[in-house]
Structure formats: C-alpha cells, structure tokens
Amino acid sequence: MIWLRSIIYYLTLALLALSVGAIWGAAAGWALACVLLALSVLFHLHNLGRLHRWTQQPRVDNVPASFLLWQDVFDRLYAQVRLQKKSQDKLTNTLERFTSAGEALPDGVIVLDEHDRIEWCNRTAMQHLSIDRTTDVWQVLTHIVRHPSLREYLRTQDFAHPLILRTTRPAERVLSVQLVPFDSTRKLLLSRDITRLDRVQTVHRDFIANVSHELRTPLTVVSGFAETLMDMPEMDAATRTQQLGLMVEQTQRMQRLVDDLLTLSRLENGQQLKEEEVDVPQLMRLLQAEAEGLSQGRHRVAVAQLATTRLIGNHDELHSALSNLVSNAIRYTPAGGGITLSWLVEDGQPVFAVSDTGIGISPEHIPRLTERFYRVDRSRSRTTGGTGLGLAIVKHILQRHQAELAIDSKPGTGSRFAVRFPAHRLLPD
Ligand code: ADP
C-alpha cells in the first residue's frame, strides 16, 4: 500500500534526523531533516514532471521508470497501459475483421443512423447505388440516391418486403433493397443485384405467353371445325373431308410444337452429352436424302466439298441440328432455287455449311434468329410448318458441342448457315 510505504519512508527520514540530533545536537538533526525533506520534494517534483510529460504522449514504450515510491506508481501505470493497449489491439482487430467481412459480402451493405445518414457502406453498395465513400459518408442516403421509390420506402417504415429498384446509374441494374433495423436507432440497408434473375423471369413470362399464343390459334381452328361438324351432321362428304383434313393439319402443327418444346426442355436439362464417333459422309447422305424428300423436286440439292471426316459428338443431336438448318433452307427458298450442303475442314476445324438461293434475311434480324419464337415472317414460317423453335434448338445443340453458328445472308439473294466445330472434335482419317 502506497500510503503505508510513504509513512515508513517519512518515519525513516525522521528517525535518521532524530539519531543525528541525539548524537550531534538538535541543530544538526533539524538541518538534516530539512535537507532530507528538500531532497524528497525535489524527487517528487521531478517524477511529477516526468509523469506530466508522459501524459502528453501516453504510450506503453515511454512509461517512465524510477525508484522508491515512484517505482511502484510507474510500474502500476505501465501494467495498466499495457493491458489497455492489448484490449485496444484486440478491439481494432475484431473491428477490422468485421469490416473485411462486410467488404467481402456479395451484397451491398449500408449502415444508416437514425436520420438515414450513411455511417458506413461496403464496396458492393458503392457500386450498386453509385455512392462515393470518401465524400458521401454522413450524408442523408436519399440525397445521394435520388430515387422516389426509395424515399417512399424509407418514409413508410414498412420493411417487411424488399423494394425492387431499377437503376440506370452507374449501370442498368435491377436491385432488391431491404432495410433491416438493428438497434433502437440504426438500420442496415442491404442491396442485392437481381438483374439476371429478373431477366430470366421476363424470358420465362414471354416464353409462356408465346407458347399459349402458338397453341391458341390451332386449338381455335380445331374446336371451330369440331363444332361445325357437330352442328351440321348433314354436311356433304367433300366438305367434311376438307374440314377434317384442316383439323389434322392443325393437330400436326400442335404436335410439332410440343415435340420441339420437349426437345428444348431435354437439351436445357443439361444432361451430359453422350459422345460417339459420327460418320460424317453417312450423315451428309442422310441430310441430302431428307432435303430431297422435303423439296420434292422443287429445288436443286447438291453436296459439295465433302471432306471425309469423322467427328466426335452425338449423332442424333447433330442430325437434329443440321437437318433443322437444311429444312429451313428448303422452306425459305422458292421453287427453282438451289441448296448446297458442304462439309470441309478449315484451319483444322470441321465446318458444316448449308447455302441456299432463297429469300435471305435482313441484317437486323440475324442476331435474334436463335431466340425462341423469333421469326422474320410469322405467316411464312407457319405456312411452311415452322414452330419458331428450330434455330433455338440448333443453338443449344451447338453449344453442347462447343460449336459456333455463323449466318451470312442477303435479302433476295440467299443465306449461308455455317457450323464451325472445335478442332479437337475432328478424328484423324
Ligand atoms: P421457323 O420454325 O420459323 O423456321 P427457326 O427458328 O428455324 O423457326 O428460324 C427462325 C427464323 O429464321 C425463321 O422464321 C425465318 O424467318 C428465319 N430463317 C431461318 N432460316 C432461314 C433461311 N435459310 N432463309 C431465310 N430465313 C431463314
């Protein structure tokens, strides 16, 4: 205890002065007492000064050292400061860990105070909402992100559901924004980029609308004819046969659509490609025979530049993709035109191509041809038995074979659809 040690210290000084006084007289004793007291005061003042200086730069490594009573004081001070430094380091470490975890989150995080001012935000939030951390901290969020729906969301204080925010700056994005209050005053604003999900949902909605639309027309025709047949039992045989023929045609159209939809769905299920050795000349003969069958003598069908190659791929899928291209060439080429099939090896890569002298395609349509149900001329596609899914199926199959489709076309002159396979699919002859 410091006070006990102080008493002992001063009693020792007094005892020393008394002893000197007893031996050399009272004057000598008082003189010694005065000197000792003066030295004590100087000692205290000196250490007090050092302590004062230390408080101006209080660090662990510059705590002063001394002796006697002050040694005890400085030792305790050192122990305290060290302990404090340790817990401060620990706190800083924890804070840094939380900050890096916040930074690493794939979602945007903004900490808002009670007045909706930005206290902190991570990098993702900066990118999502175009916030500049160096200038925008302590600014009201809605002054930085000027979006009426966000202002309304914060105003209504109903945070049960996320807000869907469509941003144009810094990029066109769809964000799902959710506010989570986390203590009595502060809130977390979480933002998630759902652009892709939103796109997928739109594609899904469009797809269902398209399928319904495609099925509605033949269904209306079939049910219309069926009702007529029921209402007019005395209909003459020729009209009856004609109407039944039209009904069969429409049912076949629905059948083709359902078949194509099933093919697409099978391909999209992403089952692994069953690879085998495909005999290309045999496949080309099959395609030529099918083309001639479809054309029924209305076109010149030729096979040119047939390199005898073998390919690694799936025979049935490749047959389905290439015959789609061949059937399109026939369907979009008026009678009297020509269709040429070719199989060559260019720069070590096998290339299948089908050229026609048909109606051709304007350049603005070309990038969209492989979209489901995209047609340049809807009625021509329908009258020739098209479903609008052929090239979408082709695209999927080619992707599974890492092949690329190149379309060259000129309206009124003709088209060339070329499929370029990667070199590793080619087997040496
Ligand atoms: P469809 O069943 O309508 O033929 P596809 O997906 O096979 O559907 O083709 C999409 C569209 O691409 C067609 O509707 C047609 O407008 C165009 N197209 C495809 N191949 C050709 C071609 N060889 N010549 C002209 N247009 C073509």
Short mmCIF file of C-alpha atoms and ligand atoms in Angstrom, two decimals:
data_model
loop_
_atom_site.label_atom_id
_atom_site.label_comp_id
_atom_site.label_asym_id
_atom_site.label_seq_id
_atom_site.Cartn_x
_atom_site.Cartn_y
_atom_site.Cartn_z
CA MET A 1 0.00 0.00 0.00
CA ILE A 2 1.37 3.31 -1.08
CA TRP A 3 0.30 5.29 1.99
CA LEU A 4 1.91 2.74 4.36
CA ARG A 5 5.13 2.82 2.37
CA SER A 6 5.01 6.64 2.40
CA ILE A 7 4.62 6.67 6.22
CA ILE A 8 7.51 4.19 6.62
CA TYR A 9 9.61 6.30 4.25
CA TYR A 10 8.99 9.54 6.13
CA LEU A 11 9.35 7.82 9.54
CA THR A 12 12.78 6.52 8.39
CA LEU A 13 13.79 10.08 7.44
CA ALA A 14 12.54 11.38 10.81
CA LEU A 15 14.39 8.58 12.66
CA LEU A 16 17.59 9.45 10.79
CA ALA A 17 17.23 13.13 11.70
CA LEU A 18 16.45 12.22 15.35
CA SER A 19 19.53 9.97 15.58
CA VAL A 20 21.74 12.72 14.15
CA GLY A 21 20.09 15.20 16.57
CA ALA A 22 20.79 12.86 19.52
CA ILE A 23 24.43 12.47 18.59
CA TRP A 24 25.41 15.91 17.20
CA GLY A 25 22.78 18.12 18.77
CA ALA A 26 19.29 19.37 17.83
CA ALA A 27 20.55 21.89 15.25
CA ALA A 28 22.30 19.17 13.26
CA GLY A 29 19.17 16.99 13.48
CA TRP A 30 16.89 19.80 12.17
CA ALA A 31 19.37 20.65 9.44
CA LEU A 32 19.41 17.05 8.24
CA ALA A 33 15.60 16.84 8.42
CA CYS A 34 15.36 20.00 6.27
CA VAL A 35 17.86 18.67 3.71
CA LEU A 36 16.12 15.28 3.52
CA LEU A 37 12.70 16.91 3.15
CA ALA A 38 14.01 19.26 0.45
CA LEU A 39 15.54 16.29 -1.44
CA SER A 40 12.21 14.41 -1.14
CA VAL A 41 10.27 17.36 -2.52
CA LEU A 42 12.74 17.67 -5.44
CA PHE A 43 12.45 13.92 -6.08
CA HIS A 44 8.64 14.14 -6.12
CA LEU A 45 8.60 17.23 -8.32
CA HIS A 46 11.00 15.62 -10.77
CA ASN A 47 8.84 12.48 -11.09
CA LEU A 48 5.66 14.53 -11.25
CA GLY A 49 7.20 16.42 -14.15
CA ARG A 50 8.04 13.14 -15.95
CA LEU A 51 4.52 11.88 -15.36
CA HIS A 52 3.12 15.09 -16.77
CA ARG A 53 5.34 14.85 -19.83
CA TRP A 54 4.28 11.23 -20.34
CA THR A 55 0.56 12.17 -20.30
CA GLN A 56 1.23 14.33 -23.36
CA GLN A 57 2.37 11.25 -25.29
CA PRO A 58 0.97 8.29 -23.39
CA ARG A 59 2.49 5.16 -24.94
CA VAL A 60 3.48 1.81 -23.49
CA ASP A 61 7.10 2.12 -24.56
CA ASN A 62 7.73 5.50 -22.89
CA VAL A 63 6.27 4.98 -19.40
CA PRO A 64 8.98 6.50 -17.12
CA ALA A 65 10.96 4.34 -14.67
CA SER A 66 12.01 5.47 -11.19
CA PHE A 67 12.70 4.13 -7.72
CA LEU A 68 11.25 4.13 -4.23
CA LEU A 69 7.58 5.20 -4.12
CA TRP A 70 7.53 6.33 -7.73
CA GLN A 71 8.75 2.96 -8.95
CA ASP A 72 5.56 1.44 -7.63
CA VAL A 73 3.43 4.17 -9.28
CA PHE A 74 5.17 3.83 -12.66
CA ASP A 75 5.05 0.02 -12.56
CA ARG A 76 1.32 0.09 -11.99
CA LEU A 77 0.90 2.69 -14.71
CA TYR A 78 2.90 0.52 -17.10
CA ALA A 79 0.79 -2.57 -16.29
CA GLN A 80 -2.44 -0.60 -16.80
CA VAL A 81 -1.35 0.95 -20.07
CA ARG A 82 -0.18 -2.42 -21.39
CA LEU A 83 -3.50 -4.01 -20.54
CA GLN A 84 -5.36 -1.17 -22.18
CA LYS A 85 -3.21 -1.42 -25.30
CA LYS A 86 -3.85 -5.15 -25.52
CA SER A 87 -7.61 -4.81 -25.33
CA GLN A 88 -7.48 -1.90 -27.79
CA ASP A 89 -5.48 -4.04 -30.25
CA LYS A 90 -8.00 -6.83 -29.79
CA LEU A 91 -10.88 -4.44 -30.45
CA THR A 92 -9.17 -2.97 -33.51
CA ASN A 93 -8.56 -6.49 -34.80
CA THR A 94 -12.18 -7.50 -34.31
CA LEU A 95 -13.37 -4.31 -35.99
CA GLU A 96 -11.02 -4.89 -38.92
CA ARG A 97 -12.27 -8.47 -39.25
CA PHE A 98 -15.90 -7.31 -39.30
CA THR A 99 -15.08 -4.57 -41.79
CA SER A 100 -13.32 -7.01 -44.12
CA ALA A 101 -16.22 -9.46 -43.76
CA GLY A 102 -18.61 -6.63 -44.66
CA GLU A 103 -16.43 -5.72 -47.64
CA ALA A 104 -16.31 -9.32 -48.84
CA LEU A 105 -20.11 -9.74 -48.81
CA PRO A 106 -21.55 -10.21 -52.31
CA ASP A 107 -24.48 -7.97 -51.29
CA GLY A 108 -24.34 -4.25 -50.72
CA VAL A 109 -24.45 -3.16 -47.04
CA ILE A 110 -25.06 0.39 -45.80
CA VAL A 111 -25.25 1.32 -42.12
CA LEU A 112 -27.70 4.20 -41.62
CA ASP A 113 -28.10 6.31 -38.48
CA GLU A 114 -31.42 7.50 -37.06
CA HIS A 115 -31.63 10.32 -39.64
CA ASP A 116 -30.90 7.91 -42.52
CA ARG A 117 -27.39 9.27 -42.88
CA ILE A 118 -24.73 6.92 -44.27
CA GLU A 119 -22.41 5.81 -41.46
CA TRP A 120 -20.60 3.13 -43.40
CA CYS A 121 -21.04 1.17 -46.60
CA ASN A 122 -19.19 -1.62 -48.35
CA ARG A 123 -17.75 -1.59 -51.86
CA THR A 124 -20.68 -3.51 -53.38
CA ALA A 125 -23.13 -0.91 -52.07
CA MET A 126 -20.93 1.82 -53.59
CA GLN A 127 -21.16 0.06 -56.96
CA HIS A 128 -24.88 -0.68 -56.69
CA LEU A 129 -26.00 2.78 -55.67
CA SER A 130 -23.19 4.93 -57.01
CA ILE A 131 -22.03 6.08 -53.57
CA ASP A 132 -18.62 7.66 -53.05
CA ARG A 133 -17.40 6.63 -49.60
CA THR A 134 -14.94 9.48 -49.31
CA THR A 135 -17.49 12.26 -49.80
CA ASP A 136 -20.90 10.73 -49.11
CA VAL A 137 -20.42 9.41 -45.57
CA TRP A 138 -22.67 11.29 -43.13
CA GLN A 139 -24.87 12.45 -46.00
CA VAL A 140 -28.57 11.56 -45.99
CA LEU A 141 -28.97 8.48 -48.21
CA THR A 142 -31.90 9.87 -50.23
CA HIS A 143 -29.82 12.98 -51.08
CA ILE A 144 -27.26 10.72 -52.71
CA VAL A 145 -29.56 8.06 -54.18
CA ARG A 146 -32.32 10.14 -55.69
CA HIS A 147 -34.98 7.56 -56.29
CA PRO A 148 -38.62 8.40 -55.39
CA SER A 149 -39.45 4.77 -54.57
CA LEU A 150 -36.50 4.55 -52.14
CA ARG A 151 -37.61 7.78 -50.44
CA GLU A 152 -41.14 6.35 -50.15
CA TYR A 153 -39.82 3.02 -48.84
CA LEU A 154 -37.85 4.75 -46.08
CA ARG A 155 -40.79 7.05 -45.29
CA THR A 156 -43.44 4.36 -44.91
CA GLN A 157 -41.23 2.38 -42.50
CA ASP A 158 -42.75 -0.88 -43.80
CA PHE A 159 -39.73 -3.09 -44.26
CA ALA A 160 -41.45 -6.49 -44.37
CA HIS A 161 -40.78 -6.81 -48.11
CA PRO A 162 -37.80 -5.76 -50.20
CA LEU A 163 -38.05 -2.86 -52.60
CA ILE A 164 -37.30 -3.55 -56.28
CA LEU A 165 -35.19 -0.70 -57.55
CA ARG A 166 -34.32 -0.21 -61.23
CA THR A 167 -31.18 1.89 -61.52
CA THR A 168 -29.61 3.44 -64.58
CA ARG A 169 -26.51 4.85 -62.88
CA PRO A 170 -23.71 3.67 -62.82
CA ALA A 171 -25.24 0.75 -64.77
CA GLU A 172 -28.66 -0.56 -65.72
CA ARG A 173 -29.46 -2.86 -62.86
CA VAL A 174 -32.39 -4.34 -61.01
CA LEU A 175 -31.73 -4.29 -57.26
CA SER A 176 -33.62 -5.87 -54.42
CA VAL A 177 -33.23 -3.47 -51.49
CA GLN A 178 -34.20 -4.42 -47.94
CA LEU A 179 -33.98 -2.35 -44.78
CA VAL A 180 -33.21 -4.15 -41.51
CA PRO A 181 -33.37 -2.13 -38.25
CA PHE A 182 -30.66 -3.50 -35.95
CA ASP A 183 -30.73 -1.39 -32.82
CA SER A 184 -33.07 1.26 -31.46
CA THR A 185 -31.84 3.87 -33.94
CA ARG A 186 -29.63 2.32 -36.61
CA LYS A 187 -30.55 0.35 -39.72
CA LEU A 188 -28.85 -1.82 -42.29
CA LEU A 189 -29.76 -1.31 -45.93
CA LEU A 190 -28.99 -4.45 -47.92
CA SER A 191 -28.93 -4.39 -51.70
CA ARG A 192 -28.77 -7.44 -53.99
CA ASP A 193 -28.26 -7.41 -57.76
CA ILE A 194 -31.16 -9.42 -59.25
CA THR A 195 -30.73 -8.24 -62.85
CA ARG A 196 -30.13 -11.76 -64.14
CA LEU A 197 -32.97 -13.25 -62.15
CA ASP A 198 -35.29 -10.51 -63.40
CA ARG A 199 -34.21 -11.21 -66.99
CA VAL A 200 -34.79 -14.95 -66.53
CA GLN A 201 -38.26 -14.23 -65.13
CA THR A 202 -39.06 -11.98 -68.10
CA VAL A 203 -37.84 -14.64 -70.54
CA HIS A 204 -39.98 -17.19 -68.69
CA ARG A 205 -43.07 -14.99 -68.81
CA ASP A 206 -42.53 -14.24 -72.52
CA PHE A 207 -41.99 -17.93 -73.20
CA ILE A 208 -45.26 -18.96 -71.54
CA ALA A 209 -47.11 -16.15 -73.35
CA ASN A 210 -45.59 -17.29 -76.67
CA VAL A 211 -46.42 -20.97 -76.15
CA SER A 212 -50.01 -20.09 -75.20
CA HIS A 213 -50.29 -17.87 -78.23
CA GLU A 214 -48.86 -20.55 -80.55
CA LEU A 215 -51.30 -23.15 -79.22
CA ARG A 216 -54.33 -20.90 -79.18
CA THR A 217 -54.61 -20.50 -82.99
CA PRO A 218 -54.62 -24.21 -83.92
CA LEU A 219 -56.84 -25.01 -80.93
CA THR A 220 -59.39 -22.39 -82.04
CA VAL A 221 -59.36 -23.80 -85.57
CA VAL A 222 -59.78 -27.40 -84.38
CA SER A 223 -62.55 -26.62 -81.91
CA GLY A 224 -64.30 -24.39 -84.50
CA PHE A 225 -64.33 -27.19 -87.08
CA ALA A 226 -65.39 -29.77 -84.49
CA GLU A 227 -68.37 -27.59 -83.52
CA THR A 228 -69.33 -27.12 -87.17
CA LEU A 229 -69.18 -30.89 -87.72
CA MET A 230 -71.40 -31.43 -84.69
CA ASP A 231 -73.90 -28.72 -85.68
CA MET A 232 -74.13 -29.82 -89.30
CA PRO A 233 -74.49 -33.61 -89.34
CA GLU A 234 -75.89 -33.44 -92.87
CA MET A 235 -72.70 -31.81 -94.25
CA ASP A 236 -71.65 -33.22 -97.61
CA ALA A 237 -68.79 -35.70 -97.69
CA ALA A 238 -66.38 -33.45 -99.63
CA THR A 239 -66.68 -30.51 -97.16
CA ARG A 240 -66.44 -32.92 -94.24
CA THR A 241 -63.23 -34.44 -95.64
CA GLN A 242 -61.79 -30.99 -96.28
CA GLN A 243 -62.56 -29.82 -92.73
CA LEU A 244 -61.20 -33.00 -91.20
CA GLY A 245 -58.06 -32.51 -93.29
CA LEU A 246 -57.62 -28.99 -91.88
CA MET A 247 -58.14 -30.31 -88.36
CA VAL A 248 -55.43 -32.93 -88.89
CA GLU A 249 -53.11 -30.21 -90.23
CA GLN A 250 -53.65 -28.08 -87.10
CA THR A 251 -53.17 -31.03 -84.75
CA GLN A 252 -49.92 -31.87 -86.54
CA ARG A 253 -48.85 -28.28 -86.02
CA MET A 254 -49.52 -28.61 -82.28
CA GLN A 255 -47.72 -31.95 -82.29
CA ARG A 256 -44.64 -30.36 -83.90
CA LEU A 257 -44.70 -27.55 -81.35
CA VAL A 258 -44.94 -29.96 -78.41
CA ASP A 259 -42.14 -32.11 -79.90
CA ASP A 260 -39.88 -29.07 -80.28
CA LEU A 261 -40.72 -27.89 -76.76
CA LEU A 262 -39.82 -31.30 -75.36
CA THR A 263 -36.56 -31.34 -77.33
CA LEU A 264 -35.67 -27.88 -75.97
CA SER A 265 -36.54 -28.89 -72.43
CA ARG A 266 -34.41 -32.06 -72.72
CA LEU A 267 -31.49 -30.01 -74.00
CA GLU A 268 -31.92 -27.41 -71.26
CA ASN A 269 -31.92 -30.09 -68.59
CA GLY A 270 -28.22 -30.13 -69.26
CA GLN A 271 -27.69 -33.89 -69.29
CA GLN A 272 -24.15 -34.75 -70.24
CA LEU A 273 -23.53 -35.14 -73.96
CA LYS A 274 -23.25 -38.79 -74.96
CA GLU A 275 -20.23 -38.63 -77.23
CA GLU A 276 -19.60 -41.12 -80.02
CA GLU A 277 -17.85 -41.34 -83.35
CA VAL A 278 -20.05 -39.75 -86.03
CA ASP A 279 -19.63 -40.95 -89.58
CA VAL A 280 -19.86 -37.62 -91.42
CA PRO A 281 -20.29 -38.88 -95.03
CA GLN A 282 -23.14 -41.13 -93.88
CA LEU A 283 -24.73 -38.17 -92.01
CA MET A 284 -24.36 -36.00 -95.12
CA ARG A 285 -26.06 -38.66 -97.28
CA LEU A 286 -28.92 -38.78 -94.79
CA LEU A 287 -29.27 -34.96 -94.82
CA GLN A 288 -29.21 -34.90 -98.62
CA ALA A 289 -31.92 -37.56 -98.82
CA GLU A 290 -34.06 -35.64 -96.31
CA ALA A 291 -33.56 -32.40 -98.25
CA GLU A 292 -34.64 -34.09 -101.46
CA GLY A 293 -37.65 -35.60 -99.68
CA LEU A 294 -38.72 -32.20 -98.32
CA SER A 295 -38.13 -30.41 -101.59
CA GLN A 296 -40.00 -33.00 -103.67
CA GLY A 297 -38.11 -31.97 -106.76
CA ARG A 298 -38.77 -28.23 -106.40
CA HIS A 299 -35.09 -27.40 -105.73
CA ARG A 300 -31.66 -28.42 -106.91
CA VAL A 301 -29.98 -30.16 -103.95
CA ALA A 302 -26.21 -30.62 -104.16
CA VAL A 303 -23.42 -31.78 -101.88
CA ALA A 304 -20.11 -30.03 -102.42
CA GLN A 305 -16.63 -30.29 -100.93
CA LEU A 306 -17.25 -33.37 -98.87
CA ALA A 307 -14.15 -33.93 -96.79
CA THR A 308 -14.25 -37.46 -95.46
CA THR A 309 -14.05 -36.93 -91.78
CA ARG A 310 -15.11 -38.49 -88.56
CA LEU A 311 -16.30 -36.34 -85.74
CA ILE A 312 -16.67 -36.81 -82.01
CA GLY A 313 -20.18 -35.81 -80.99
CA ASN A 314 -23.70 -37.07 -80.55
CA HIS A 315 -25.12 -38.42 -83.82
CA ASP A 316 -28.80 -37.87 -83.03
CA GLU A 317 -28.32 -34.33 -81.70
CA LEU A 318 -26.12 -33.34 -84.63
CA HIS A 319 -28.58 -34.85 -87.07
CA SER A 320 -31.42 -32.88 -85.42
CA ALA A 321 -29.46 -29.57 -85.56
CA LEU A 322 -28.14 -29.92 -89.11
CA SER A 323 -31.44 -31.18 -90.51
CA ASN A 324 -33.13 -28.12 -88.98
CA LEU A 325 -30.76 -25.92 -90.99
CA VAL A 326 -31.37 -27.96 -94.13
CA SER A 327 -35.15 -27.88 -93.71
CA ASN A 328 -35.03 -24.08 -93.19
CA ALA A 329 -33.02 -23.72 -96.41
CA ILE A 330 -35.72 -25.65 -98.31
CA ARG A 331 -38.62 -23.84 -96.60
CA TYR A 332 -37.24 -20.37 -97.20
CA THR A 333 -36.16 -20.97 -100.80
CA PRO A 334 -38.79 -20.60 -103.52
CA ALA A 335 -39.22 -23.45 -106.04
CA GLY A 336 -36.48 -23.49 -108.66
CA GLY A 337 -33.80 -22.40 -106.19
CA GLY A 338 -30.71 -24.32 -105.14
CA ILE A 339 -29.49 -25.80 -101.85
CA THR A 340 -25.86 -26.78 -101.35
CA LEU A 341 -24.57 -28.81 -98.41
CA SER A 342 -20.87 -28.84 -97.69
CA TRP A 343 -18.50 -30.32 -95.14
CA LEU A 344 -14.96 -29.07 -95.13
CA VAL A 345 -12.02 -28.69 -92.81
CA GLU A 346 -10.82 -25.09 -92.41
CA ASP A 347 -7.71 -24.33 -90.32
CA GLY A 348 -8.05 -27.76 -88.74
CA GLN A 349 -11.68 -27.11 -87.77
CA PRO A 350 -14.55 -29.11 -89.28
CA VAL A 351 -17.22 -26.85 -90.82
CA PHE A 352 -20.70 -27.85 -91.98
CA ALA A 353 -22.50 -25.33 -94.18
CA VAL A 354 -25.81 -25.12 -95.95
CA SER A 355 -26.27 -22.42 -98.59
CA ASP A 356 -29.48 -21.53 -100.33
CA THR A 357 -30.60 -19.12 -103.03
CA GLY A 358 -33.72 -18.26 -101.04
CA ILE A 359 -35.43 -15.17 -99.70
CA GLY A 360 -32.49 -14.17 -97.45
CA ILE A 361 -32.61 -12.26 -94.16
CA SER A 362 -32.11 -8.54 -93.42
CA PRO A 363 -29.06 -7.92 -91.18
CA GLU A 364 -31.10 -6.51 -88.26
CA HIS A 365 -32.84 -9.88 -87.78
CA ILE A 366 -29.72 -12.05 -87.85
CA PRO A 367 -28.58 -11.59 -84.21
CA ARG A 368 -32.06 -12.57 -82.93
CA LEU A 369 -32.80 -15.61 -85.11
CA THR A 370 -31.80 -18.14 -82.43
CA GLU A 371 -34.23 -16.65 -79.88
CA ARG A 372 -37.21 -18.86 -79.20
CA PHE A 373 -40.20 -17.98 -81.39
CA TYR A 374 -38.31 -15.25 -83.24
CA ARG A 375 -39.38 -15.21 -86.89
CA VAL A 376 -38.80 -12.70 -89.64
CA ASP A 377 -42.08 -13.51 -91.33
CA ARG A 378 -44.53 -15.23 -88.97
CA SER A 379 -47.05 -16.30 -91.58
CA ARG A 380 -44.42 -17.72 -93.96
CA SER A 381 -42.95 -19.71 -91.07
CA ARG A 382 -46.39 -21.08 -90.16
CA THR A 383 -47.49 -21.97 -93.69
CA THR A 384 -44.26 -23.92 -94.17
CA GLY A 385 -44.80 -25.81 -90.90
CA GLY A 386 -42.35 -23.84 -88.73
CA THR A 387 -42.61 -23.63 -84.95
CA GLY A 388 -40.16 -20.77 -84.43
CA LEU A 389 -38.05 -23.05 -82.22
CA GLY A 390 -35.79 -24.67 -84.83
CA LEU A 391 -32.80 -22.34 -84.52
CA ALA A 392 -33.15 -22.20 -80.70
CA ILE A 393 -32.73 -25.99 -80.71
CA VAL A 394 -29.79 -25.67 -83.14
CA LYS A 395 -28.11 -23.13 -80.81
CA HIS A 396 -28.44 -25.43 -77.78
CA ILE A 397 -27.08 -28.46 -79.58
CA LEU A 398 -24.15 -26.49 -80.99
CA GLN A 399 -23.33 -25.10 -77.55
CA ARG A 400 -23.21 -28.66 -76.22
CA HIS A 401 -20.65 -29.40 -78.94
CA GLN A 402 -18.72 -26.14 -78.35
CA ALA A 403 -19.55 -25.26 -81.97
CA GLU A 404 -20.42 -21.84 -83.38
CA LEU A 405 -23.10 -20.82 -85.83
CA ALA A 406 -22.28 -18.16 -88.42
CA ILE A 407 -25.08 -16.71 -90.55
CA ASP A 408 -24.40 -14.87 -93.81
CA SER A 409 -27.38 -13.62 -95.68
CA LYS A 410 -28.59 -11.08 -98.20
CA PRO A 411 -32.29 -10.40 -98.70
CA GLY A 412 -33.41 -11.66 -102.11
CA THR A 413 -30.14 -13.47 -102.79
CA GLY A 414 -29.86 -16.28 -100.26
CA SER A 415 -28.33 -17.40 -96.98
CA ARG A 416 -25.43 -19.47 -95.70
CA PHE A 417 -25.63 -21.09 -92.27
CA ALA A 418 -22.22 -22.45 -91.24
CA VAL A 419 -21.41 -24.54 -88.15
CA ARG A 420 -17.78 -24.46 -87.04
CA PHE A 421 -16.74 -27.24 -84.66
CA PRO A 422 -13.65 -27.05 -82.45
CA ALA A 423 -10.58 -28.82 -83.86
CA HIS A 424 -10.45 -31.35 -81.01
CA ARG A 425 -13.73 -32.90 -82.24
CA LEU A 426 -12.09 -33.95 -85.51
CA LEU A 427 -10.81 -37.52 -85.67
CA PRO A 428 -7.84 -38.23 -87.96
CA ASP A 429 -8.79 -40.24 -91.10
P1 ADP B 1 -39.12 -21.45 -88.01
O1 ADP B 1 -39.79 -22.61 -87.47
O2 ADP B 1 -39.98 -20.22 -88.03
O3 ADP B 1 -38.41 -21.69 -89.30
P2 ADP B 1 -36.46 -21.19 -86.92
O4 ADP B 1 -36.04 -20.99 -85.52
O5 ADP B 1 -35.99 -22.41 -87.62
O6 ADP B 1 -38.04 -21.08 -86.91
O7 ADP B 1 -35.99 -19.93 -87.74
C1 ADP B 1 -36.26 -18.65 -87.25
C2 ADP B 1 -36.49 -17.68 -88.40
O8 ADP B 1 -35.27 -17.50 -89.11
C3 ADP B 1 -37.47 -18.16 -89.42
O9 ADP B 1 -38.79 -17.84 -89.03
C4 ADP B 1 -37.03 -17.39 -90.65
O10 ADP B 1 -37.60 -16.10 -90.62
C5 ADP B 1 -35.54 -17.25 -90.47
N1 ADP B 1 -34.76 -18.23 -91.26
C6 ADP B 1 -34.20 -19.36 -90.82
N2 ADP B 1 -33.51 -19.98 -91.82
C7 ADP B 1 -33.66 -19.23 -92.91
C8 ADP B 1 -33.20 -19.32 -94.27
N3 ADP B 1 -32.43 -20.33 -94.69
N4 ADP B 1 -33.54 -18.33 -95.13
C9 ADP B 1 -34.30 -17.29 -94.71
N5 ADP B 1 -34.76 -17.14 -93.45
C10 ADP B 1 -34.46 -18.09 -92.56
#
